XYZ file of C-alpha atoms in Angstrom:
706
model
C 179.653 -12.767 -81.061
C 176.512 -10.867 -79.996
C 177.189 -8.234 -82.645
C 177.730 -10.958 -85.279
C 174.476 -12.674 -84.356
C 172.724 -9.336 -84.633
C 173.802 -9.033 -88.269
C 172.178 -12.306 -89.257
C 168.687 -10.875 -89.362
C 166.872 -7.609 -88.798
C 163.265 -8.727 -88.418
C 160.355 -6.570 -89.408
C 158.187 -5.490 -86.508
C 154.799 -7.140 -86.809
C 151.645 -7.004 -84.756
C 148.754 -9.417 -84.544
C 145.125 -8.465 -84.778
C 143.618 -7.971 -81.350
C 140.073 -7.571 -80.251
C 138.140 -4.808 -81.948
C 138.747 -2.508 -79.000
C 142.545 -2.903 -79.134
C 144.233 -0.233 -81.226
C 146.861 -1.144 -83.789
C 148.752 2.049 -82.875
C 151.950 1.630 -80.856
C 151.480 3.546 -77.596
C 155.156 2.996 -76.689
C 156.530 4.671 -79.812
C 159.015 7.360 -78.811
C 158.006 7.241 -75.157
C 160.609 7.583 -72.355
C 162.158 4.174 -71.661
C 164.587 2.934 -69.017
C 166.295 -0.388 -68.330
C 168.173 -2.196 -65.609
C 171.356 -2.023 -67.706
C 172.748 -1.506 -71.192
C 175.490 -3.537 -72.829
C 177.015 -0.270 -74.095
C 176.032 3.361 -74.599
C 174.486 3.025 -78.057
C 172.254 0.114 -76.961
C 170.119 2.069 -74.482
C 166.461 1.397 -73.681
C 165.186 4.139 -75.949
C 166.342 2.178 -78.994
C 163.620 -0.426 -78.333
C 160.809 2.145 -78.632
C 162.133 4.379 -81.438
C 160.215 2.642 -84.239
C 163.442 1.716 -86.026
C 163.734 -2.078 -86.489
C 167.477 -1.704 -87.046
C 168.271 -0.314 -83.586
C 168.033 -2.256 -80.337
C 168.321 -2.331 -76.565
C 170.734 -4.882 -75.145
C 171.383 -5.610 -71.480
C 174.519 -6.817 -69.754
C 175.070 -10.585 -69.621
C 173.320 -11.477 -66.354
C 169.927 -12.226 -64.781
C 167.551 -10.662 -63.912
C 167.141 -7.677 -66.280
C 164.233 -5.426 -67.229
C 163.117 -2.726 -69.638
C 160.176 -0.406 -69.021
C 158.368 2.337 -70.916
C 156.352 5.287 -69.591
C 153.108 5.578 -71.586
C 152.462 9.075 -70.217
C 149.151 8.353 -68.518
C 147.148 5.341 -67.376
C 146.200 3.165 -70.350
C 144.010 0.125 -70.939
C 146.784 -2.231 -72.096
C 145.561 -5.005 -74.386
C 148.592 -6.137 -76.402
C 152.398 -6.277 -76.224
C 154.786 -7.059 -79.074
C 158.392 -8.205 -78.582
C 160.822 -8.350 -81.475
C 163.895 -10.130 -80.099
C 167.412 -9.997 -81.445
C 169.356 -13.314 -81.445
C 170.035 -12.747 -77.731
C 166.532 -13.227 -76.339
C 164.603 -13.786 -73.134
C 163.554 -17.377 -72.349
C 161.637 -16.702 -69.120
C 160.071 -13.314 -68.448
C 156.945 -11.536 -67.246
C 155.042 -8.647 -68.790
C 153.982 -6.233 -66.049
C 152.035 -2.983 -65.635
C 152.233 -0.294 -62.952
C 150.433 2.966 -62.149
C 153.560 4.564 -60.684
C 156.645 2.618 -61.793
C 157.078 0.903 -58.422
C 154.093 -1.397 -57.696
C 153.842 -3.978 -60.500
C 151.027 -6.292 -61.615
C 151.821 -9.272 -63.848
C 149.837 -9.297 -67.097
C 151.525 -12.334 -68.651
C 154.172 -14.903 -67.667
C 156.254 -16.597 -70.356
C 158.498 -19.626 -69.837
C 160.485 -21.419 -72.487
C 160.344 -18.596 -74.998
C 162.366 -19.093 -78.193
C 162.912 -15.512 -79.357
C 161.855 -14.181 -82.729
C 158.857 -11.871 -82.975
C 156.029 -12.499 -80.535
C 152.729 -10.777 -79.834
C 150.775 -11.288 -76.619
C 147.180 -10.442 -75.815
C 147.032 -9.066 -72.284
C 144.498 -7.288 -70.115
C 145.250 -4.632 -67.513
C 145.793 -0.965 -66.795
C 148.924 1.061 -66.115
C 151.019 4.030 -67.026
C 154.193 1.927 -67.088
C 154.772 -1.318 -68.991
C 157.729 -3.533 -68.058
C 159.278 -6.689 -69.477
C 161.094 -8.396 -66.585
C 163.474 -11.147 -67.632
C 164.569 -13.900 -65.247
C 166.307 -16.349 -67.621
C 168.183 -15.644 -70.844
C 167.995 -17.843 -73.894
C 171.722 -17.445 -74.671
C 174.899 -16.611 -72.833
C 174.515 -12.996 -73.884
C 172.055 -10.417 -72.576
C 168.426 -9.587 -73.322
C 168.177 -7.741 -76.637
C 165.037 -6.240 -78.210
C 164.780 -4.626 -81.603
C 161.372 -3.249 -80.675
C 158.904 -3.264 -77.784
C 155.375 -2.309 -78.861
C 152.369 -1.653 -76.636
C 148.749 -1.614 -77.784
C 145.954 -0.042 -75.813
C 142.187 -0.009 -75.815
C 140.254 2.804 -77.398
C 140.113 4.463 -73.991
C 143.892 4.889 -74.254
C 144.428 6.017 -77.837
C 140.949 6.567 -79.243
C 140.035 6.830 -82.899
C 142.588 8.468 -85.219
C 142.547 12.247 -84.972
C 142.236 14.280 -88.167
C 144.992 16.584 -89.374
C 144.338 20.087 -90.647
C 141.124 21.992 -90.190
C 139.904 25.477 -89.450
C 142.293 27.922 -87.751
C 139.602 29.283 -85.481
C 137.817 32.608 -84.999
C 140.854 34.545 -83.750
C 142.862 34.021 -86.924
C 141.840 36.860 -89.247
C 142.787 36.230 -92.880
C 142.820 39.211 -95.250
C 142.661 39.119 -99.047
C 143.960 41.932 -101.294
C 140.566 42.036 -103.031
C 138.964 43.273 -99.799
C 138.453 47.063 -99.581
C 141.290 48.668 -97.647
C 138.808 50.418 -95.346
C 137.251 47.081 -94.403
C 140.634 45.547 -93.603
C 141.748 48.611 -91.648
C 138.542 48.620 -89.603
C 139.084 45.009 -88.479
C 142.713 45.730 -87.590
C 141.740 48.830 -85.622
C 138.997 46.992 -83.732
C 141.438 44.308 -82.550
C 144.072 46.894 -81.669
C 141.598 48.886 -79.600
C 140.924 45.743 -77.593
C 144.569 44.661 -77.300
C 146.504 47.935 -77.058
C 146.618 48.028 -73.242
C 145.611 44.414 -72.473
C 148.962 43.469 -70.968
C 147.474 40.632 -68.924
C 144.314 40.160 -70.937
C 142.973 36.890 -72.333
C 142.569 37.900 -75.988
C 144.842 36.214 -78.551
C 144.898 37.090 -82.270
C 146.766 36.305 -85.483
C 146.379 38.692 -88.432
C 147.268 37.002 -91.720
C 147.667 38.595 -95.133
C 147.376 36.625 -98.361
C 149.915 37.573 -101.062
C 149.294 41.037 -102.463
C 149.450 44.718 -101.489
C 147.403 46.412 -98.769
C 146.998 50.135 -98.131
C 146.762 49.620 -94.351
C 148.790 50.193 -91.198
C 148.757 47.315 -88.717
C 148.909 48.749 -85.207
C 150.000 45.728 -83.165
C 148.860 45.284 -79.580
C 149.434 42.641 -76.923
C 149.149 38.969 -77.904
C 148.829 39.831 -81.579
C 150.950 38.217 -84.286
C 151.090 39.595 -87.828
C 151.928 37.182 -90.662
C 152.430 37.357 -94.393
C 151.154 34.198 -96.068
C 153.550 34.306 -98.999
C 156.521 32.045 -99.474
C 158.814 35.093 -99.177
C 158.538 38.474 -97.392
C 158.057 40.492 -100.582
C 154.944 38.494 -101.513
C 152.925 40.677 -99.104
C 153.256 44.458 -98.714
C 151.547 46.717 -96.159
C 152.129 50.341 -95.249
C 153.119 49.684 -91.670
C 153.355 47.153 -88.871
C 153.552 49.550 -85.975
C 153.996 49.691 -82.222
C 153.970 52.863 -80.118
C 153.465 53.481 -76.398
C 150.593 55.929 -76.066
C 148.760 53.506 -73.785
C 151.642 53.789 -71.251
C 152.330 57.533 -71.459
C 155.069 57.156 -74.057
C 157.072 54.531 -72.135
C 157.664 51.393 -74.234
C 159.364 49.300 -71.533
C 156.208 47.180 -71.160
C 155.421 46.629 -74.848
C 155.725 42.835 -74.616
C 154.196 39.722 -76.270
C 153.554 40.513 -79.931
C 155.264 39.660 -83.213
C 155.503 40.220 -86.932
C 156.970 38.005 -89.633
C 157.254 37.305 -93.353
C 156.043 40.473 -95.036
C 157.323 43.766 -96.402
C 156.551 47.303 -95.305
C 156.449 50.362 -97.574
C 155.988 53.121 -94.944
C 153.776 56.111 -95.719
C 156.450 58.547 -94.525
C 159.520 56.392 -95.158
C 159.935 55.134 -91.566
C 158.219 52.284 -89.721
C 157.950 52.454 -85.902
C 158.442 49.253 -83.862
C 158.849 50.484 -80.269
C 158.922 47.288 -78.244
C 160.648 45.594 -75.375
C 160.958 41.873 -74.582
C 159.084 39.050 -76.363
C 158.317 41.067 -79.507
C 160.243 39.466 -82.407
C 160.635 41.116 -85.810
C 161.365 38.196 -88.205
C 161.628 37.753 -91.980
C 160.675 41.365 -92.588
C 161.610 43.726 -95.419
C 161.331 47.406 -94.519
C 161.451 49.504 -97.689
C 162.666 52.487 -95.748
C 163.932 53.170 -92.220
C 163.042 51.527 -88.904
C 162.539 53.479 -85.662
C 162.715 51.339 -82.509
C 161.744 54.108 -80.073
C 158.299 55.403 -79.117
C 157.126 58.809 -80.266
C 158.467 61.244 -77.724
C 161.505 58.957 -77.327
C 160.577 57.555 -73.941
C 162.413 54.477 -72.721
C 162.236 51.072 -74.378
C 163.879 47.830 -73.325
C 163.865 45.476 -76.346
C 164.431 43.681 -78.540
C 165.118 41.262 -81.404
C 165.392 41.277 -85.211
C 166.211 38.201 -87.334
C 166.345 37.281 -91.032
C 165.237 40.776 -92.030
C 166.242 43.472 -94.496
C 165.934 47.149 -93.597
C 166.794 49.288 -96.613
C 167.327 52.457 -94.580
C 168.838 53.137 -91.194
C 167.756 51.552 -87.932
C 167.329 54.120 -85.174
C 167.232 52.547 -81.704
C 167.411 55.972 -79.990
C 166.235 55.293 -76.406
C 166.405 51.500 -76.653
C 168.583 50.218 -73.834
C 169.660 47.040 -75.630
C 168.981 45.157 -78.844
C 170.072 42.002 -80.679
C 170.016 41.636 -84.472
C 170.839 38.346 -86.235
C 171.392 37.226 -89.843
C 170.021 40.379 -91.461
C 170.937 43.283 -93.756
C 170.573 46.911 -92.665
C 171.260 50.295 -94.200
C 172.979 51.502 -91.024
C 172.599 51.807 -87.257
C 172.447 55.226 -85.599
C 173.342 54.984 -81.889
C 173.767 52.838 -78.800
C 172.734 53.103 -75.154
C 173.984 50.089 -73.167
C 174.200 46.935 -75.270
C 173.740 46.632 -79.035
C 174.804 43.224 -80.364
C 174.896 41.910 -83.933
C 175.768 38.559 -85.485
C 175.732 37.841 -89.212
C 174.384 41.309 -90.042
C 175.385 43.049 -93.255
C 175.767 46.779 -92.617
C 176.237 46.432 -88.853
C 178.684 48.771 -87.095
C 182.043 47.315 -86.111
C 182.722 46.233 -82.551
C 183.608 49.285 -80.463
C 182.500 48.280 -76.953
C 182.503 49.953 -74.485
C 181.925 53.189 -76.441
C 179.908 53.157 -78.600
C 178.466 49.964 -77.089
C 178.497 47.798 -80.201
C 179.455 44.107 -80.191
C 179.544 42.555 -83.650
C 180.198 39.007 -84.835
C 180.731 38.682 -88.574
C 178.607 35.534 -88.759
C 176.251 33.514 -86.585
C 177.877 30.117 -85.977
C 174.646 28.088 -86.177
C 171.109 29.222 -86.928
C 167.829 27.908 -88.271
C 164.954 30.236 -88.955
C 161.561 29.789 -87.345
C 158.949 27.630 -89.141
C 156.173 29.723 -90.680
C 152.714 29.277 -92.141
C 152.145 30.114 -95.815
C 149.676 29.500 -98.634
C 150.378 27.148 -101.526
C 147.463 28.032 -103.764
C 144.484 27.634 -101.452
C 146.225 25.208 -99.110
C 148.055 26.086 -95.908
C 151.506 24.634 -95.418
C 154.269 25.144 -92.848
C 157.727 25.876 -94.178
C 160.679 24.585 -92.157
C 163.921 26.439 -92.994
C 167.182 24.507 -93.148
C 169.979 24.857 -90.641
C 172.661 27.397 -91.543
C 176.268 27.520 -90.400
C 178.325 30.708 -90.266
C 175.329 32.596 -91.620
C 175.445 36.206 -92.771
C 172.522 38.127 -94.231
C 168.976 36.914 -94.769
C 168.071 33.333 -95.671
C 166.011 34.658 -98.620
C 168.609 37.027 -100.131
C 169.175 34.788 -103.154
C 165.624 33.525 -103.608
C 163.371 31.385 -101.489
C 164.659 30.208 -98.118
C 166.018 26.637 -98.396
C 164.143 24.020 -96.420
C 161.195 21.657 -96.490
C 157.431 22.075 -96.462
C 154.780 20.254 -94.441
C 151.065 20.328 -95.370
C 148.631 21.567 -92.730
C 147.059 18.105 -92.810
C 150.210 16.907 -91.047
C 149.269 19.029 -88.016
C 146.708 18.577 -85.307
C 145.126 22.042 -85.289
C 144.401 22.666 -81.602
C 141.649 24.937 -80.319
C 141.242 26.187 -76.718
C 139.453 23.602 -74.596
C 141.317 20.610 -76.028
C 142.696 18.249 -73.385
C 146.341 17.402 -72.898
C 145.420 13.750 -73.417
C 144.101 14.576 -76.896
C 147.237 16.567 -77.709
C 149.369 13.594 -76.687
C 147.194 11.258 -78.757
C 147.801 13.482 -81.762
C 151.559 13.428 -81.175
C 151.568 9.647 -80.682
C 149.647 9.328 -83.925
C 152.470 11.131 -85.740
C 150.911 14.570 -86.133
C 152.630 17.899 -85.472
C 150.865 20.461 -83.238
C 149.567 23.890 -84.261
C 148.013 25.912 -81.425
C 145.501 28.450 -82.693
C 145.222 31.685 -80.671
C 143.911 31.149 -77.160
C 144.705 29.828 -73.695
C 145.200 26.093 -73.094
C 144.928 24.531 -69.624
C 146.993 21.355 -69.235
C 146.384 18.710 -66.560
C 149.060 16.483 -68.107
C 152.465 17.110 -69.614
C 152.594 17.441 -73.397
C 155.085 14.741 -74.404
C 157.004 15.382 -77.635
C 158.841 12.146 -78.372
C 159.167 11.889 -82.152
C 162.112 13.299 -84.080
C 161.411 16.353 -86.284
C 158.097 17.146 -84.580
C 156.946 20.761 -84.984
C 155.033 22.436 -82.157
C 154.072 25.995 -83.032
C 151.619 28.620 -81.846
C 149.734 31.476 -83.460
C 148.789 34.699 -81.682
C 150.988 33.937 -78.659
C 148.954 30.827 -77.828
C 149.393 30.278 -74.082
C 149.877 26.985 -72.221
C 148.983 26.904 -68.513
C 150.054 23.786 -66.563
C 147.741 22.871 -63.699
C 148.305 20.848 -60.550
C 152.076 21.297 -60.664
C 152.752 19.391 -63.898
C 155.481 20.306 -66.370
C 153.844 21.942 -69.388
C 155.969 20.192 -72.013
C 158.775 17.659 -72.246
C 160.790 16.929 -75.369
C 162.600 13.613 -75.707
C 166.276 13.437 -76.655
C 165.589 13.126 -80.388
C 166.693 15.002 -83.501
C 165.146 18.076 -84.992
C 162.180 18.984 -82.773
C 161.095 22.570 -83.428
C 159.210 24.623 -80.830
C 158.048 28.073 -81.906
C 155.743 30.945 -81.120
C 153.998 30.206 -77.838
C 153.915 31.327 -74.198
C 154.004 29.094 -71.106
C 152.316 30.709 -68.100
C 153.152 28.978 -64.793
C 150.161 27.677 -62.846
C 149.310 28.462 -59.245
C 150.585 25.079 -57.979
C 154.382 24.950 -58.141
C 155.796 23.062 -61.130
C 159.324 21.660 -60.729
C 159.935 22.660 -64.345
C 157.842 24.281 -67.083
C 159.698 23.098 -70.194
C 162.245 20.278 -70.411
C 164.384 19.478 -73.451
C 165.995 16.018 -73.521
C 166.605 13.549 -70.726
C 168.825 13.931 -67.716
C 172.237 12.363 -68.193
C 171.699 11.634 -71.900
C 174.235 13.000 -74.389
C 173.477 12.348 -78.065
C 175.066 14.125 -81.022
C 172.292 16.225 -82.582
C 174.627 18.591 -84.422
C 173.347 17.625 -87.887
C 169.724 18.253 -86.899
C 169.449 20.110 -83.574
C 166.394 20.762 -81.454
C 165.402 24.437 -81.641
C 163.299 26.828 -79.547
C 162.265 30.095 -81.199
C 160.059 32.799 -79.725
C 159.136 30.456 -76.862
C 158.378 32.641 -73.846
C 157.855 31.703 -70.201
C 156.122 33.746 -67.509
C 155.799 33.230 -63.742
C 153.228 35.610 -62.255
C 151.643 38.747 -63.663
C 148.480 37.058 -64.889
C 148.072 35.266 -61.529
C 150.355 33.907 -58.795
C 152.301 31.386 -60.878
C 155.062 29.268 -59.354
C 157.853 27.123 -60.808
C 161.196 26.032 -59.392
C 162.957 26.093 -62.779
C 161.442 27.474 -65.971
C 163.500 25.867 -68.745
C 165.894 22.895 -68.479
C 167.958 21.824 -71.485
C 169.576 18.379 -71.391
C 169.916 17.724 -75.134
C 173.243 18.447 -76.800
C 173.408 20.974 -79.664
C 170.094 22.656 -78.816
C 169.499 26.117 -80.347
C 167.717 28.620 -78.085
C 166.844 31.422 -80.496
C 165.099 34.314 -78.778
C 163.370 33.602 -75.523
C 162.138 35.789 -72.679
C 161.921 33.899 -69.392
C 160.299 36.274 -66.921
C 159.430 36.139 -63.268
C 156.939 38.992 -63.152
C 157.816 42.217 -61.337
C 154.357 43.742 -61.894
C 150.786 42.633 -62.529
C 148.745 40.269 -60.342
C 150.212 37.527 -58.168
C 153.567 39.229 -57.651
C 155.734 39.175 -54.518
C 158.879 37.651 -53.035
C 156.843 34.892 -51.378
C 154.069 34.832 -53.993
C 155.342 34.094 -57.536
C 158.286 32.025 -56.336
C 160.845 30.855 -58.894
C 164.474 29.881 -58.254
C 166.000 29.507 -61.729
C 165.187 30.777 -65.197
C 167.352 28.595 -67.461
C 169.564 25.626 -66.555
C 171.639 24.043 -69.329
C 173.097 20.559 -68.919
C 173.531 19.721 -72.614
C 176.821 20.178 -74.428
C 177.295 22.494 -77.431
C 174.125 24.468 -76.702
C 173.862 27.873 -78.431
C 171.673 30.749 -77.221
C 171.076 33.679 -79.588
C 169.011 36.430 -78.000
C 168.679 35.292 -74.386
C 166.431 37.406 -72.134
C 166.011 36.076 -68.556
C 164.822 38.231 -65.662
C 163.991 38.522 -61.948
C 164.620 35.004 -60.649
C 165.320 34.458 -56.985
C 168.566 32.538 -57.461
C 170.590 32.177 -60.683
C 168.771 33.539 -63.704
C 170.975 31.338 -65.912
C 173.070 28.395 -64.710
C 175.185 26.526 -67.264
C 176.632 23.047 -66.669
C 177.208 21.811 -70.246
C 180.467 22.035 -72.140
C 181.140 24.346 -75.079
C 178.059 26.475 -74.477
C 177.770 29.822 -76.255
C 175.541 32.851 -75.706
C 175.297 35.729 -78.170
C 173.478 38.577 -76.384
C 172.133 38.288 -72.860
C 169.751 40.752 -71.187
C 168.885 40.489 -67.526
C 167.402 42.356 -64.597
C 167.845 40.799 -61.195
C 164.813 40.303 -58.960
C 163.337 43.641 -57.874
C 161.848 42.403 -54.657
C 164.284 40.792 -52.180
C 163.084 42.300 -48.893
C 166.636 42.769 -47.583
C 170.236 41.635 -47.995
C 169.731 38.569 -45.782
C 167.052 37.285 -48.163
C 169.409 37.672 -51.130
C 172.524 35.777 -50.091
C 174.194 32.853 -51.851
C 175.912 31.396 -48.819
C 178.492 33.977 -47.806
C 178.314 35.693 -51.237
C 176.150 38.787 -51.498
C 173.431 38.190 -54.053
C 173.119 35.672 -56.858
C 174.941 36.237 -60.143
C 172.724 36.767 -63.173
C 174.685 34.221 -65.234
C 176.625 31.373 -63.643
C 178.948 28.957 -65.440
C 179.515 25.922 -63.252
C 183.022 25.371 -61.907
C 183.231 21.993 -63.717
C 182.956 23.604 -67.177
C 186.161 23.876 -69.244
C 184.899 25.661 -72.386
C 182.259 28.398 -72.622
C 181.945 31.721 -74.438
C 179.629 34.733 -74.364
C 179.282 38.028 -76.239
C 177.264 41.175 -75.521
C 175.922 40.449 -72.044
C 174.329 42.836 -69.543
C 172.738 42.650 -66.097
C 170.866 45.431 -64.295
C 169.631 45.822 -60.726
C 166.847 47.878 -59.219
C 166.039 46.683 -55.709
C 162.741 48.365 -54.999
C 162.245 46.957 -51.491
C 165.738 47.731 -50.186
C 168.066 49.875 -52.341
C 171.026 49.079 -50.049
C 171.244 45.466 -51.310
C 174.592 44.550 -52.886
C 175.523 41.904 -55.435
C 179.132 40.754 -55.381
C 179.233 39.457 -58.980
C 177.076 40.160 -62.010
C 178.594 37.086 -63.688
C 180.344 34.080 -62.139
C 182.551 31.700 -64.069
C 185.524 29.384 -63.587
C 188.881 30.914 -64.449
C 190.083 28.647 -67.260
C 191.652 29.327 -70.674
C 188.609 27.935 -72.501
C 186.069 30.122 -70.680
C 185.873 33.548 -72.336
C 183.533 36.529 -72.282
C 183.344 39.652 -74.450
C 181.525 42.968 -73.860
C 180.072 42.638 -70.376
C 178.272 45.303 -68.374
C 176.362 45.760 -65.131
C 174.356 48.838 -64.159
C 172.461 50.022 -61.101
C 169.252 51.722 -62.202
C 168.940 54.981 -60.341
C 171.241 53.762 -57.597
C 168.736 51.219 -56.268
C 171.301 48.545 -55.458
C 174.969 47.988 -56.117
C 177.138 45.567 -58.062
C 180.541 45.167 -56.471
C 182.109 43.593 -59.564
C 181.127 42.774 -63.149
C 182.482 39.210 -63.444
C 184.024 37.288 -60.563
C 186.194 39.879 -58.820
C 186.888 41.842 -62.018
C 185.271 45.130 -63.000
C 184.530 48.317 -61.102
C 181.458 48.653 -58.888
C 178.221 49.946 -60.411
C 176.158 52.201 -58.152
C 174.820 55.726 -57.839
C 171.941 57.686 -59.324
C 173.791 58.500 -62.566
C 172.989 54.994 -63.904
C 176.402 54.564 -65.525
C 177.332 50.995 -66.475
C 180.495 49.314 -65.318
C 182.033 47.380 -68.211
C 184.550 44.634 -68.915
C 185.685 44.402 -72.551
C 187.037 40.860 -72.326
C 187.514 38.224 -69.643
C 189.871 36.827 -68.616
């Protein structure tokens, strides 16, 4: 009967005019909402604040019942709108609270008759609750929409979209003399080459055309072509070497290049990097060398949606992941070379040579990117691909949609978290220009299909122990191209995706994280219990480096404390290019069903002072990658963990990987290795695999498990 009554009318959500100081914007739109009960799973509290007048919250058939919404921060609440379904509240109060526990009544209603009502109220609170004590029918309380209006102190005047990209975005035009362009590039590189923990952030952008320049790329520098496709911009090189670190590239972090082509002077481009240095949407008209000159060590890396006409030479690279690309060949392997959807990739031959190859990538969606449409900036959002192979632009322009820059709030360093949240609540996307952003509140991303992207490794620093960013359990949010640096007061989490206990099918339009990096320590003594938590089903984690620092400032076993790198509770989550290192307990812990990881790189914490400090109950050490015993289906390919216990080389780790022994849980191409004999793995996965120890640094491998 309740369902039948609900079909009789779907009222439009209306609001009345309030005092001049009361905003017409809905401060509850997309905010986290909870309720005392739900009639069934698809009638949850979030449906009353999703802005869709055809979805609703409905309680069970009893009194009392309530629904509340978290506005994110204390607001001056001046109006509340209730759009009731046929099952309505007759007697109820509208209440506000600073903390979700102590409530103040703003309005009492008796004898209500349903329909659409708007109430002028006056009060302050972070939480707004409608508390029903008597129903108008024999059914529950049912709201199509709950709207909340706040004074200008809460939402302010509308924020403008678009605007200047700031002084650290350098835009080059092909009409500029090559010497002028090269001089600007060289000046920035001189500043950034060795600035591993510096504060400079830069984006170098090239308008369509050809440039006779080589772009040496230092720390916190992103290089972008502003064409619609990679071949719209051509340079002579986008290069990384390791002269600043005596030819060792293992610390060439935090830089990127995307969406342009390279015609190398001598036929080969050098990109000698390690973690957090993506090479995306690139066309190399020649060969690609991934090692530094002198062939010192490197510990990268990641290529996606790229075409390399010649051979790729990793040489001294310890591991690498390449996705959805086309290459002219691949020369050698060291420990772990993994490919998915790559034309020209070598066939699987693990453990020797150490190649692991998947013919296609099951699900992928390329990173959003900035481009020029005439004189106007736009952001292109590529479409999701299934069973992808080769580049997204092989047959013309990448399929997808385009968003004008006026749809983005263009953030500059110094902006407050409150302003960022106002922009999101207003319906704008976020574009962080290069710089460092200090956050005293959590950035709340609550609207489906919101894009949050950074330029020049824009860096978010949570203060006072807040979580830097939370994403609601909604479709299609895209996070890309920024770094979260843990603050000095411990945060329980740094980035949360979805809501605990919520499982919604997002398979048609998943949430994605691409080139989102997290750091605890190194810049200063950062702290966070868990870096990244994923609750939302179907989430794509495409290239992340989650790093508890082993060098830099603010580093030590009791200094930059951090238990877990990544914890996954959502079902059907896919990780492609997962780098997680040095956490004090599990680096990765997976609770969701049907999770998949294609390529995993890990080093365990360097700095446990002794074996007693690195025990998981009676088990020696903490596994790098743990699948919870409750999980029935999980799969991983191309996964490695390394140990180098610098404080006590006698420390042992019983298991590199831990997993339940079930038919649906499968792993392919696993390895563990003790670097220089500083520590020992007793087994690779569970109690399978030979020990890894000794100064020869020879990996112990398992081809498949079970």
